[in-house]
PDB file of C-alpha atoms in Angstrom:
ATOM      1  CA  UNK J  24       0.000   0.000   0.000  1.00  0.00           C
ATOM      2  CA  UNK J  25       2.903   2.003   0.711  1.00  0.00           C
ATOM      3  CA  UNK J  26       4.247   1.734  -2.396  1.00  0.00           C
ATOM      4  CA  UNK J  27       0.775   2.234  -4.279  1.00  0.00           C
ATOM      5  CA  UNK J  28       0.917   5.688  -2.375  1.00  0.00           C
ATOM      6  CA  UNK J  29       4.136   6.654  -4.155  1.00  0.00           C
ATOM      7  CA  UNK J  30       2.870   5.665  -7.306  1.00  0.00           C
ATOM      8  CA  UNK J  31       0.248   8.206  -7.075  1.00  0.00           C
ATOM      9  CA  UNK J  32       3.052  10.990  -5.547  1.00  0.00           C
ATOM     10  CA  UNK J  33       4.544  10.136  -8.947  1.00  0.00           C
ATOM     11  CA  UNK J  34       2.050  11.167 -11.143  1.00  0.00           C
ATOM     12  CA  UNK J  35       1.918  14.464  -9.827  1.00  0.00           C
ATOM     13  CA  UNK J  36       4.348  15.929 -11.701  1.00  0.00           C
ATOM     14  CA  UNK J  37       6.064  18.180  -9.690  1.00  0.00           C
ATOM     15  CA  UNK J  38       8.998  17.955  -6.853  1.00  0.00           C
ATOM     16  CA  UNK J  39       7.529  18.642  -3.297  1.00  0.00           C
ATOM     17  CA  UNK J  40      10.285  20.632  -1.244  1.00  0.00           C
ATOM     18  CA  UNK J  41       8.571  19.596   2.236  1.00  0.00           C
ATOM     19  CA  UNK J  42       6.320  16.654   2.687  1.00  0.00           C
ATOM     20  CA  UNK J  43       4.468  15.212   6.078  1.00  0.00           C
ATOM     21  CA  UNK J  44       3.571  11.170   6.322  1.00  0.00           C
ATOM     22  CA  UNK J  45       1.140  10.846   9.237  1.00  0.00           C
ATOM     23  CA  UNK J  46       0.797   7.901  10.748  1.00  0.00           C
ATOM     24  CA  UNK J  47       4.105   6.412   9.496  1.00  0.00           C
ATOM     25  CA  UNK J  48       4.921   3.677  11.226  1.00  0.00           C
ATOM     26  CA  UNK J  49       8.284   2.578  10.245  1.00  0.00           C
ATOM     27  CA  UNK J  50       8.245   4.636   7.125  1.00  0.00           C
ATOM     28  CA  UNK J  51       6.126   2.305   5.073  1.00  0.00           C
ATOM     29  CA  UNK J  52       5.516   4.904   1.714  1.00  0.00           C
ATOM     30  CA  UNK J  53       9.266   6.788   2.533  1.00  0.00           C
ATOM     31  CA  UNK J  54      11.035   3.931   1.577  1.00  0.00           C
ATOM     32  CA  UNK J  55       9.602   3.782  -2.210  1.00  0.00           C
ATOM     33  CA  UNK J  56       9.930   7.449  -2.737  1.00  0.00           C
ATOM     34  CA  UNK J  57      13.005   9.533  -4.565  1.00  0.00           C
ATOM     35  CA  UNK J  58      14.700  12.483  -3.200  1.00  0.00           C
ATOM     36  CA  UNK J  59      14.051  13.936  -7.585  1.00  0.00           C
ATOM     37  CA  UNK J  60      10.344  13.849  -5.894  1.00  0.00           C
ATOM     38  CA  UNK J  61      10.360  14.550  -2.388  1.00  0.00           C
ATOM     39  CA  UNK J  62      13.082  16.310  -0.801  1.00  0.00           C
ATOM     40  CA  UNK J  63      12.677  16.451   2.990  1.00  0.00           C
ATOM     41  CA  UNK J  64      10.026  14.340   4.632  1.00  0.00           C
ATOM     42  CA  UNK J  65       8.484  14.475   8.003  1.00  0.00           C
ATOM     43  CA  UNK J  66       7.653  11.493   9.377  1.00  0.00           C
ATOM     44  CA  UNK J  67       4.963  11.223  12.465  1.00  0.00           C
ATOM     45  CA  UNK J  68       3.611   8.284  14.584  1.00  0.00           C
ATOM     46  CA  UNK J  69       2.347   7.493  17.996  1.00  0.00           C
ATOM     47  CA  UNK J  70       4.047   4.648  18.764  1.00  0.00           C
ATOM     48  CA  UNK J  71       8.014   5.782  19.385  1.00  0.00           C
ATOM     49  CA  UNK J  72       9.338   2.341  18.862  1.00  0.00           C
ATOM     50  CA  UNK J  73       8.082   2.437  14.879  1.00  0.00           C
ATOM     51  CA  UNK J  74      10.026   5.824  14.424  1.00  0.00           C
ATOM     52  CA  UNK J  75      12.875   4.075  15.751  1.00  0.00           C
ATOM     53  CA  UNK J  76      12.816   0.665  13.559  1.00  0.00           C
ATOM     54  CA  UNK J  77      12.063   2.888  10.687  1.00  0.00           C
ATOM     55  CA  UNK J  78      13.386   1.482   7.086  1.00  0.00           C
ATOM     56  CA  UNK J  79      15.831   3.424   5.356  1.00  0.00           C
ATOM     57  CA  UNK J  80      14.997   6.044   2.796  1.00  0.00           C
ATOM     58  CA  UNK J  81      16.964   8.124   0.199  1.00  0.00           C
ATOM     59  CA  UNK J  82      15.731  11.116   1.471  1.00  0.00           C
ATOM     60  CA  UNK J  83      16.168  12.773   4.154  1.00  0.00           C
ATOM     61  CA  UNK J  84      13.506  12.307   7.274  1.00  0.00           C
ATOM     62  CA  UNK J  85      13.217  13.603  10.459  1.00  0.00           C
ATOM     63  CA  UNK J  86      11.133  11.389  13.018  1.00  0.00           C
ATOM     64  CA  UNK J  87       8.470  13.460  15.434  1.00  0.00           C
ATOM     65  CA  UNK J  88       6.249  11.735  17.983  1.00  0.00           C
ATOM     66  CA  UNK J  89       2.668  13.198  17.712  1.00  0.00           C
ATOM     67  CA  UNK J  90      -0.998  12.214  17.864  1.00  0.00           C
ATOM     68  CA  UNK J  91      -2.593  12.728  13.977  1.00  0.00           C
ATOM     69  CA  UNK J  92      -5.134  14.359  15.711  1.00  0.00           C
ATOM     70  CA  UNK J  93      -3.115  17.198  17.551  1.00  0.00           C
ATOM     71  CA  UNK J  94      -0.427  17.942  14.740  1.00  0.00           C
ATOM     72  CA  UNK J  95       2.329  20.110  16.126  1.00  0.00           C
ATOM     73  CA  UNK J  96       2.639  22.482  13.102  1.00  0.00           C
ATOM     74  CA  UNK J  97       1.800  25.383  11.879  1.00  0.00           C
ATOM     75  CA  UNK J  98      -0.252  26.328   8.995  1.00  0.00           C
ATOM     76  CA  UNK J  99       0.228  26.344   5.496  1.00  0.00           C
ATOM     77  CA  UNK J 100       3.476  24.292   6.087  1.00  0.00           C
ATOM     78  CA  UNK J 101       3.970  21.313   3.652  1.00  0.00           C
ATOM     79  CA  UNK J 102       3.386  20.640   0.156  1.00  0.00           C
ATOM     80  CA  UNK J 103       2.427  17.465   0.406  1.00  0.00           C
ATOM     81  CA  UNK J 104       0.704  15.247   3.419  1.00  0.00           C
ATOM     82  CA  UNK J 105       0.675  11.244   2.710  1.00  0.00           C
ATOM     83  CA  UNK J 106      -0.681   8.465   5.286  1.00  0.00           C
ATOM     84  CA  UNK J 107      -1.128   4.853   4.857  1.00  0.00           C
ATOM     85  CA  UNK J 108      -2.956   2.707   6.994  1.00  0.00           C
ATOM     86  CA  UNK J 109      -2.958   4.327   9.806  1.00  0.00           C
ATOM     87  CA  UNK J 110      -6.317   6.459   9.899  1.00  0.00           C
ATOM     88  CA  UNK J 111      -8.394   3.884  10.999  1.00  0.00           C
ATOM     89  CA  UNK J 112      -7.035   4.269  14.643  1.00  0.00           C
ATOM     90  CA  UNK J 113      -7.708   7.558  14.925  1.00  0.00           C
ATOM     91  CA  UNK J 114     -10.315   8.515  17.303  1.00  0.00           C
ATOM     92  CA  UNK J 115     -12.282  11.428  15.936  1.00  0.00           C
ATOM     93  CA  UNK J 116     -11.456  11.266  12.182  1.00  0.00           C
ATOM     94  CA  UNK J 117     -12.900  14.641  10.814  1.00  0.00           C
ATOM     95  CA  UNK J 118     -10.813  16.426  13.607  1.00  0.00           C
ATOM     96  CA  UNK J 119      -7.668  14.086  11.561  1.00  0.00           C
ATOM     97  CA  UNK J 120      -8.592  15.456   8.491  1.00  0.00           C
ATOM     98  CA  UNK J 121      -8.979  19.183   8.910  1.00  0.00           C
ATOM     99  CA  UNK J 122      -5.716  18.972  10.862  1.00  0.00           C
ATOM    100  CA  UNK J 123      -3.917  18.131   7.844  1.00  0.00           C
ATOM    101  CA  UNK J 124      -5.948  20.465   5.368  1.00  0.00           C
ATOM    102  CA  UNK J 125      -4.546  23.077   8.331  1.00  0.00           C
ATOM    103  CA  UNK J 126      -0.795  22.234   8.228  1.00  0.00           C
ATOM    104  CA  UNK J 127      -0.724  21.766   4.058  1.00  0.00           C
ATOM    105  CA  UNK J 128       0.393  24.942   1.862  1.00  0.00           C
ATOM    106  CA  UNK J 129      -2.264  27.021  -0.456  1.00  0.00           C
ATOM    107  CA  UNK J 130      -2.701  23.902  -3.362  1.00  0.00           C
ATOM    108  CA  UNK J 131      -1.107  20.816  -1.287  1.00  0.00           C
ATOM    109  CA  UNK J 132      -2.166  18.008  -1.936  1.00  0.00           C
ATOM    110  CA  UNK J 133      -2.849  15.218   0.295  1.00  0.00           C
ATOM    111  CA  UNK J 134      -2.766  11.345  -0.335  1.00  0.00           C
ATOM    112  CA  UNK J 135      -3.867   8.682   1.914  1.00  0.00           C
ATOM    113  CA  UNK J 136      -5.231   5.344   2.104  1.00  0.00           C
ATOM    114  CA  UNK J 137      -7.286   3.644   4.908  1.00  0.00           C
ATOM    115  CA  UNK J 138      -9.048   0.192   5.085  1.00  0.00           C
ATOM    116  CA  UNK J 139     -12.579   0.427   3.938  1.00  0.00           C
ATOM    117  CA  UNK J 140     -15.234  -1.114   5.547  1.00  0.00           C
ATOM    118  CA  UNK J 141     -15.224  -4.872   4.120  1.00  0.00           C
ATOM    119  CA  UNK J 142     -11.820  -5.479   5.393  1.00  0.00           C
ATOM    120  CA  UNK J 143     -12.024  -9.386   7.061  1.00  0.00           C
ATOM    121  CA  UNK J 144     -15.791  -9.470   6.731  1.00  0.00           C
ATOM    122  CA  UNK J 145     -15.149 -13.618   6.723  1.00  0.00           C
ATOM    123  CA  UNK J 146     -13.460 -13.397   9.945  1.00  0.00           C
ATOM    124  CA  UNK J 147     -16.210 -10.795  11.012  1.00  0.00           C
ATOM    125  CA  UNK J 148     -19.212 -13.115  10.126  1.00  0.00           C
ATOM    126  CA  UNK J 149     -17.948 -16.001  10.942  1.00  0.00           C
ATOM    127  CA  UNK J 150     -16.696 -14.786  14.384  1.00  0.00           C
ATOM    128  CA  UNK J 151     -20.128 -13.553  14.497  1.00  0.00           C
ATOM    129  CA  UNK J 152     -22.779 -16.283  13.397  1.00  0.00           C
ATOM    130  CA  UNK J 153     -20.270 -18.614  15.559  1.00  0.00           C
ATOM    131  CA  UNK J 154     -20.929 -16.169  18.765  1.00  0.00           C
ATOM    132  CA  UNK J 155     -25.018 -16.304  17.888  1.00  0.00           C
ATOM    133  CA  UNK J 156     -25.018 -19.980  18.104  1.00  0.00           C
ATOM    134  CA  UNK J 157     -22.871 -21.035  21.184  1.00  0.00           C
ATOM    135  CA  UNK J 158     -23.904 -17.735  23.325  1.00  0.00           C
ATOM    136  CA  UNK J 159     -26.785 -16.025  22.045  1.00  0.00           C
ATOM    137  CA  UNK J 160     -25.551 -12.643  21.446  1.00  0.00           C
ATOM    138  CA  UNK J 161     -22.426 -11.038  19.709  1.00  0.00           C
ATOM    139  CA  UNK J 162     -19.549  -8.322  20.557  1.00  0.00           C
ATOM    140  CA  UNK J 163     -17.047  -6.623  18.000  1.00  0.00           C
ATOM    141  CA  UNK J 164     -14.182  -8.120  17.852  1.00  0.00           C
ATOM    142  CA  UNK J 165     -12.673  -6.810  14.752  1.00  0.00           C
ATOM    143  CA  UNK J 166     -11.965  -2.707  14.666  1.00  0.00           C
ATOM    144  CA  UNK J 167     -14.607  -0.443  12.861  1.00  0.00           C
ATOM    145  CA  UNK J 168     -14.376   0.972   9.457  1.00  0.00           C
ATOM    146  CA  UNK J 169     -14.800   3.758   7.782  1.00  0.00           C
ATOM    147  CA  UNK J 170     -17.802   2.961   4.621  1.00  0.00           C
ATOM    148  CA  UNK J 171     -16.613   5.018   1.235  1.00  0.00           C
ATOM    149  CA  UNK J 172     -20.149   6.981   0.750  1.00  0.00           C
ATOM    150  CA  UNK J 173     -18.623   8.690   3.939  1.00  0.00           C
ATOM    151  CA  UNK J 174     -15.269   9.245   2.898  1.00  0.00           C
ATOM    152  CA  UNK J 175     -15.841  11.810   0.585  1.00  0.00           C
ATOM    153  CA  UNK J 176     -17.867  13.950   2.981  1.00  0.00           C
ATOM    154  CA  UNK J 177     -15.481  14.102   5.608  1.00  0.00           C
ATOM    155  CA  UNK J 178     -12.808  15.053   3.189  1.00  0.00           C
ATOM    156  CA  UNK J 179     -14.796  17.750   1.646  1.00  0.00           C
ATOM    157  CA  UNK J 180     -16.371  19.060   4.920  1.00  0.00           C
ATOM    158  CA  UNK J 181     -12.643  19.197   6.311  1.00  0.00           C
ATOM    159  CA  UNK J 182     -12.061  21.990   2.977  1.00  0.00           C
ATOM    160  CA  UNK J 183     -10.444  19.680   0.368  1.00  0.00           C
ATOM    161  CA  UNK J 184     -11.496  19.626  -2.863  1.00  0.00           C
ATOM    162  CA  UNK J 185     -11.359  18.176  -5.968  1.00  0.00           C
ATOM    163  CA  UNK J 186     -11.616  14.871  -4.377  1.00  0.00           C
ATOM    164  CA  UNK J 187     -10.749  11.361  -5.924  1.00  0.00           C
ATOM    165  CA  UNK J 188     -11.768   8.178  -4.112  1.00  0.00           C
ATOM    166  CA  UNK J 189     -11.102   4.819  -5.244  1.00  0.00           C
ATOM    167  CA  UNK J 190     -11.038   1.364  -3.413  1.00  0.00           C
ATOM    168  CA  UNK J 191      -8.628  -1.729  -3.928  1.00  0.00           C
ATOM    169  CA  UNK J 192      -8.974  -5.423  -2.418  1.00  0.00           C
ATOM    170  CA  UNK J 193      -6.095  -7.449  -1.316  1.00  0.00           C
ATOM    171  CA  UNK J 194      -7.021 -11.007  -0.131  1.00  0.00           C
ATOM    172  CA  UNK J 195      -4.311 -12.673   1.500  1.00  0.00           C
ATOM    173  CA  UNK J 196      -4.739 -16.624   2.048  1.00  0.00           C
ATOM    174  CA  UNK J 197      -3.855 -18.564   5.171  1.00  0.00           C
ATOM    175  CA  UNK J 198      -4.399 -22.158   6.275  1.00  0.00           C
ATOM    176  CA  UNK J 199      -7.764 -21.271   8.784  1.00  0.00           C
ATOM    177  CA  UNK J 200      -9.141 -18.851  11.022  1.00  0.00           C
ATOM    178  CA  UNK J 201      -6.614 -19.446  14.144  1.00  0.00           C
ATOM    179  CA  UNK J 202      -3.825 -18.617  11.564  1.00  0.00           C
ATOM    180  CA  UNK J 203      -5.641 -15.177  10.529  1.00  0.00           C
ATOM    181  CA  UNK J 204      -6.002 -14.251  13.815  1.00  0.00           C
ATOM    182  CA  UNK J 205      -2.272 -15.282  15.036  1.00  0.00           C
ATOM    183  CA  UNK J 206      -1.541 -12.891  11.955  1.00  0.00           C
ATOM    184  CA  UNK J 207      -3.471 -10.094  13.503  1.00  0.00           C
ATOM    185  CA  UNK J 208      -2.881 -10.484  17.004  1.00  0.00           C
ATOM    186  CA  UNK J 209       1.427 -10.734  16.226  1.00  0.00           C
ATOM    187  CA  UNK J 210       2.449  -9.178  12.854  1.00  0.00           C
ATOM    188  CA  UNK J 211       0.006  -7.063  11.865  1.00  0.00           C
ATOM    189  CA  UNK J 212      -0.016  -5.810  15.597  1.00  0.00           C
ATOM    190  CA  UNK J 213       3.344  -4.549  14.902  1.00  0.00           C
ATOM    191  CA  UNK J 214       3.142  -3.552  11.477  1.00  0.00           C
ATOM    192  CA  UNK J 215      -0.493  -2.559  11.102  1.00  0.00           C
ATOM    193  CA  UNK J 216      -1.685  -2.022  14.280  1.00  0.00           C
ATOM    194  CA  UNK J 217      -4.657  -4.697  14.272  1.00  0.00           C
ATOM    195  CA  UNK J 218      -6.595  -5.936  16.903  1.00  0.00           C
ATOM    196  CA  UNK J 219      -9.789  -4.157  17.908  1.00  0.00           C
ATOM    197  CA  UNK J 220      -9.641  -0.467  19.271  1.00  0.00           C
ATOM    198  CA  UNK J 221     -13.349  -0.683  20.289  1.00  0.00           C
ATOM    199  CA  UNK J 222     -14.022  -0.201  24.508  1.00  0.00           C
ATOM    200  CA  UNK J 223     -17.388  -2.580  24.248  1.00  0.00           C
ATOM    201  CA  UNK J 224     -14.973  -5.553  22.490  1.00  0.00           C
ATOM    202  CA  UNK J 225     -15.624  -8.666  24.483  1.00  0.00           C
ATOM    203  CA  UNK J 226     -12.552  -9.660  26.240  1.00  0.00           C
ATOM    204  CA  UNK J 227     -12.107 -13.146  25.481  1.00  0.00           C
ATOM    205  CA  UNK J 228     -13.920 -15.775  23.345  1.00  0.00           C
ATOM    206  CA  UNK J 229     -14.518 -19.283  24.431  1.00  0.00           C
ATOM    207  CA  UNK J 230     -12.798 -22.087  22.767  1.00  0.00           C
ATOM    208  CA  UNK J 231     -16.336 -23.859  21.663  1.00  0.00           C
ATOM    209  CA  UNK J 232     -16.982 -20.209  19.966  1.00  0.00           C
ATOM    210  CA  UNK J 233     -13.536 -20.403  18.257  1.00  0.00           C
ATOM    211  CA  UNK J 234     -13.807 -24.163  16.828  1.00  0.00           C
ATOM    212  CA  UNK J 235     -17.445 -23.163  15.107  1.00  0.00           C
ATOM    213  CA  UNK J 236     -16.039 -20.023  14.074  1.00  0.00           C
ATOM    214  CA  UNK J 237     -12.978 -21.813  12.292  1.00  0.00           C
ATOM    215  CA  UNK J 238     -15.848 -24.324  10.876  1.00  0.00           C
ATOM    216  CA  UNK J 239     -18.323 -21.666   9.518  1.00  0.00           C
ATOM    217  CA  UNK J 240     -15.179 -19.676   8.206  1.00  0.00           C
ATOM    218  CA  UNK J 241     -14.212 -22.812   6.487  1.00  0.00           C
ATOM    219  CA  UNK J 242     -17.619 -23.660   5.071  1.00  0.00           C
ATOM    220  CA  UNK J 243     -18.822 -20.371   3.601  1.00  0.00           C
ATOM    221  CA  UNK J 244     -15.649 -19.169   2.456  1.00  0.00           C
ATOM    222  CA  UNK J 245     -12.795 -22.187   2.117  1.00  0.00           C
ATOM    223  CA  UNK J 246     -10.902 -22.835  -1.148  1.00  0.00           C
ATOM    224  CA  UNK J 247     -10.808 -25.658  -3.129  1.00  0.00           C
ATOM    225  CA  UNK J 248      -6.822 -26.168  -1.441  1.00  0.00           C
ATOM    226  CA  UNK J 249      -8.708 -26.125   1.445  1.00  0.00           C
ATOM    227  CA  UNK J 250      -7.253 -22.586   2.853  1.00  0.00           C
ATOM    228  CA  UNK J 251      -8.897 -19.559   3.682  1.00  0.00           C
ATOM    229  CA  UNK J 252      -9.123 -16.259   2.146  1.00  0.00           C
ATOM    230  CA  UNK J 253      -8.637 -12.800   4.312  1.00  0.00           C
ATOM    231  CA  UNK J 254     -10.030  -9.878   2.577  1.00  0.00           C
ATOM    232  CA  UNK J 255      -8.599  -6.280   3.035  1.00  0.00           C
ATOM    233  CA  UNK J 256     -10.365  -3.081   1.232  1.00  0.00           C
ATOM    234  CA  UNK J 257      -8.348  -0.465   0.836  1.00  0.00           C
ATOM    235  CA  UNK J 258      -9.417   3.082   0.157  1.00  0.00           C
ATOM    236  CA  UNK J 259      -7.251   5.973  -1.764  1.00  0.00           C
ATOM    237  CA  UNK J 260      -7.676   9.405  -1.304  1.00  0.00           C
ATOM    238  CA  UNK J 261      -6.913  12.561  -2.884  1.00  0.00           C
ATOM    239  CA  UNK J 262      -7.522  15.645  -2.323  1.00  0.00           C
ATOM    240  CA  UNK J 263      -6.070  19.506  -2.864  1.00  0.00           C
ATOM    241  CA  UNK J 264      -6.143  22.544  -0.048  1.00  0.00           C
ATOM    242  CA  UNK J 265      -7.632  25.486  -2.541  1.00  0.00           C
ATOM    243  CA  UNK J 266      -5.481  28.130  -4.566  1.00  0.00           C
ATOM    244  CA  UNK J 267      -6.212  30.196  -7.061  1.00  0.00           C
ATOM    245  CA  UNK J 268      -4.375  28.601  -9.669  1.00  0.00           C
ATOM    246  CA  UNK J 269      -5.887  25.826  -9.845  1.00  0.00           C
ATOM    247  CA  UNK J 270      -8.954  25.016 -12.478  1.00  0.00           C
ATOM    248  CA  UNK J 271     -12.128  25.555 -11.502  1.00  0.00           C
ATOM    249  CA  UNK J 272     -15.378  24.107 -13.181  1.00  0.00           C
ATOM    250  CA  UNK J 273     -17.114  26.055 -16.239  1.00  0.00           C
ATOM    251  CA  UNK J 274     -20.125  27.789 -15.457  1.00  0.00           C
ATOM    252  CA  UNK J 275     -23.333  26.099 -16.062  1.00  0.00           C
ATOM    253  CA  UNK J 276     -24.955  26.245 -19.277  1.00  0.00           C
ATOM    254  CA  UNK J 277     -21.553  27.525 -20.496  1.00  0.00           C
ATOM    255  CA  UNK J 278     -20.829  24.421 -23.055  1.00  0.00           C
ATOM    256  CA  UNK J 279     -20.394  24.539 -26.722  1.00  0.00           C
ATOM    257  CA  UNK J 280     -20.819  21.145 -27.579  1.00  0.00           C
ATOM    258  CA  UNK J 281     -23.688  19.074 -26.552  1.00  0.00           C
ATOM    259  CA  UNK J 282     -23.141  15.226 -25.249  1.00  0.00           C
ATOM    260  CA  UNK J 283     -25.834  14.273 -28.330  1.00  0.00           C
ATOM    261  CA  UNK J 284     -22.891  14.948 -30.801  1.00  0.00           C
ATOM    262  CA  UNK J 285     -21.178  12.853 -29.543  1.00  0.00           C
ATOM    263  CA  UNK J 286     -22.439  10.419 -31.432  1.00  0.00           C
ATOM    264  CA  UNK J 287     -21.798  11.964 -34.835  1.00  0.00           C
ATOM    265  CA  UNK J 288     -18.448  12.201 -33.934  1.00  0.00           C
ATOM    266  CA  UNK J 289     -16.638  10.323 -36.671  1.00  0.00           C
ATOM    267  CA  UNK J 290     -18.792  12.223 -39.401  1.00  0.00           C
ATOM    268  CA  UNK J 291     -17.352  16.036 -37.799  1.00  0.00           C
ATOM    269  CA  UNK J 292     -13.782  14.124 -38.008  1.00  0.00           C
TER     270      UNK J 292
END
């Protein structure tokens, strides 16, 4: 994802003197960008041992500890803002978001990605049907996510515009459900951040819960190899702080060529 985050940097084709990556981690979208792109990059996290084990990078980066939703900059200060997997932690996310329109410069751009809201939904229903039979009821037990109808919204009600939003899947296969959640609970702690941020989370799940949940999981979603697939949704985001310079939209009404032309359009060729 990191990388898929410089590849959008790229296409913007201009060389950012200052750039911010919130929620870095250990530097996951630093270490795929070029110092002919980005020249100095800010990197902020949380969690003080990621800054530390960051990767290396061409470019230079200086490491601050800060909360994404209390950025300790001033305004108009970078040209570009990037974050990648990292927003879905974040406690009040439209605070997030008009923090970073804040610090970005008069037509900065900012690039992000989050998980979207069918990330694991086979670990989520089976985890949940499996909870409905053996106990009755049902508690989160996977961290909320942020649906893409709402995405757009909070970007635009935080002052960005000329908003793109797309969504990517990654599905990532493992032998059965105890090995997706070992995954979560160990590597993906450390690299993503996954487990479940939510206070009404049950703390524990029995073991006759688990063994129908790995069953279920199995049934309704198993491969023919007989593994099981873990589904990630990823949303992108772009959007721009306003400046002059940049194109507006044509006034209504204002066209020269209607769209029922467009048929005829080898014959005006």
């Amino acid at each position: 994802v990191g990388g898929r985050i410089a590849d959008r940097v790229f296409d913007i084709t201009r060389t950012f003197p200052l750039a911010l990556d919130v929620g870095s981690g250990r530097g996951y979208i630093a270490q795929h960008l070029t110092k002919e792109t980005v020249e100095k990059l800010i990197q902020v996290d949380i969690a003080e041992n990621a800054l530390k084990n960051a990767v290396e990078s061409e470019i230079p980066v200086v490491s601050v500890i800060a909360d994404e939703e209390f950025l300790p900059f001033k305004e108009d200060t970078f040209d570009l803002v990037v974050s990648s997997l990292s927003l879905h932690w974040v406690n009040d996310l439209p605070k997030a978001f008009r923090e970073i329109h804040q610090v970005l410069k008069p037509d900065g751009v900012f690039i992000g990605a989050m998980f979207g809201g069918d990330t694991l939904y086979e670990l989520r229903c089976s985890l949940q049907l499996a909870e409905l039979e053996r106990e009755g009821g049902f508690s989160p037990h996977v961290s909320p996510f942020t649906a893409v109808s709402d995405l757009g919204h909070l970007l635009s009600r935080a002052g960005f515009n000329t908003l793109t939003v797309d969504t990517d899947e990654i599905q990532v296969n493992y032998p059965g459900l105890f090995e997706v959640m070992e995954d979560l609970q160990g590597k993906y702690i450390l690299c993503m951040g996954e487990s479940n941020c939510s206070w009404n989370r049950k703390p524990l799940l029995h073991r006759e819960t688990m063994l129908a949940a790995a069953a279920i999981y199995q049934e309704m979603y198993g491969n023919s190899d007989g593994s099981v697939p873990a589904t990630f949704q990823i949303y992108y985001m772009i959007g721009w702080k306003f400046h002059e310079s940049q194109a507006k939209p044509a006034q209504r009404g204002s066209a020269t060529v209607s769209f029922g032309d467009l048929a005829k359009i080898d014959g005006l060729l």
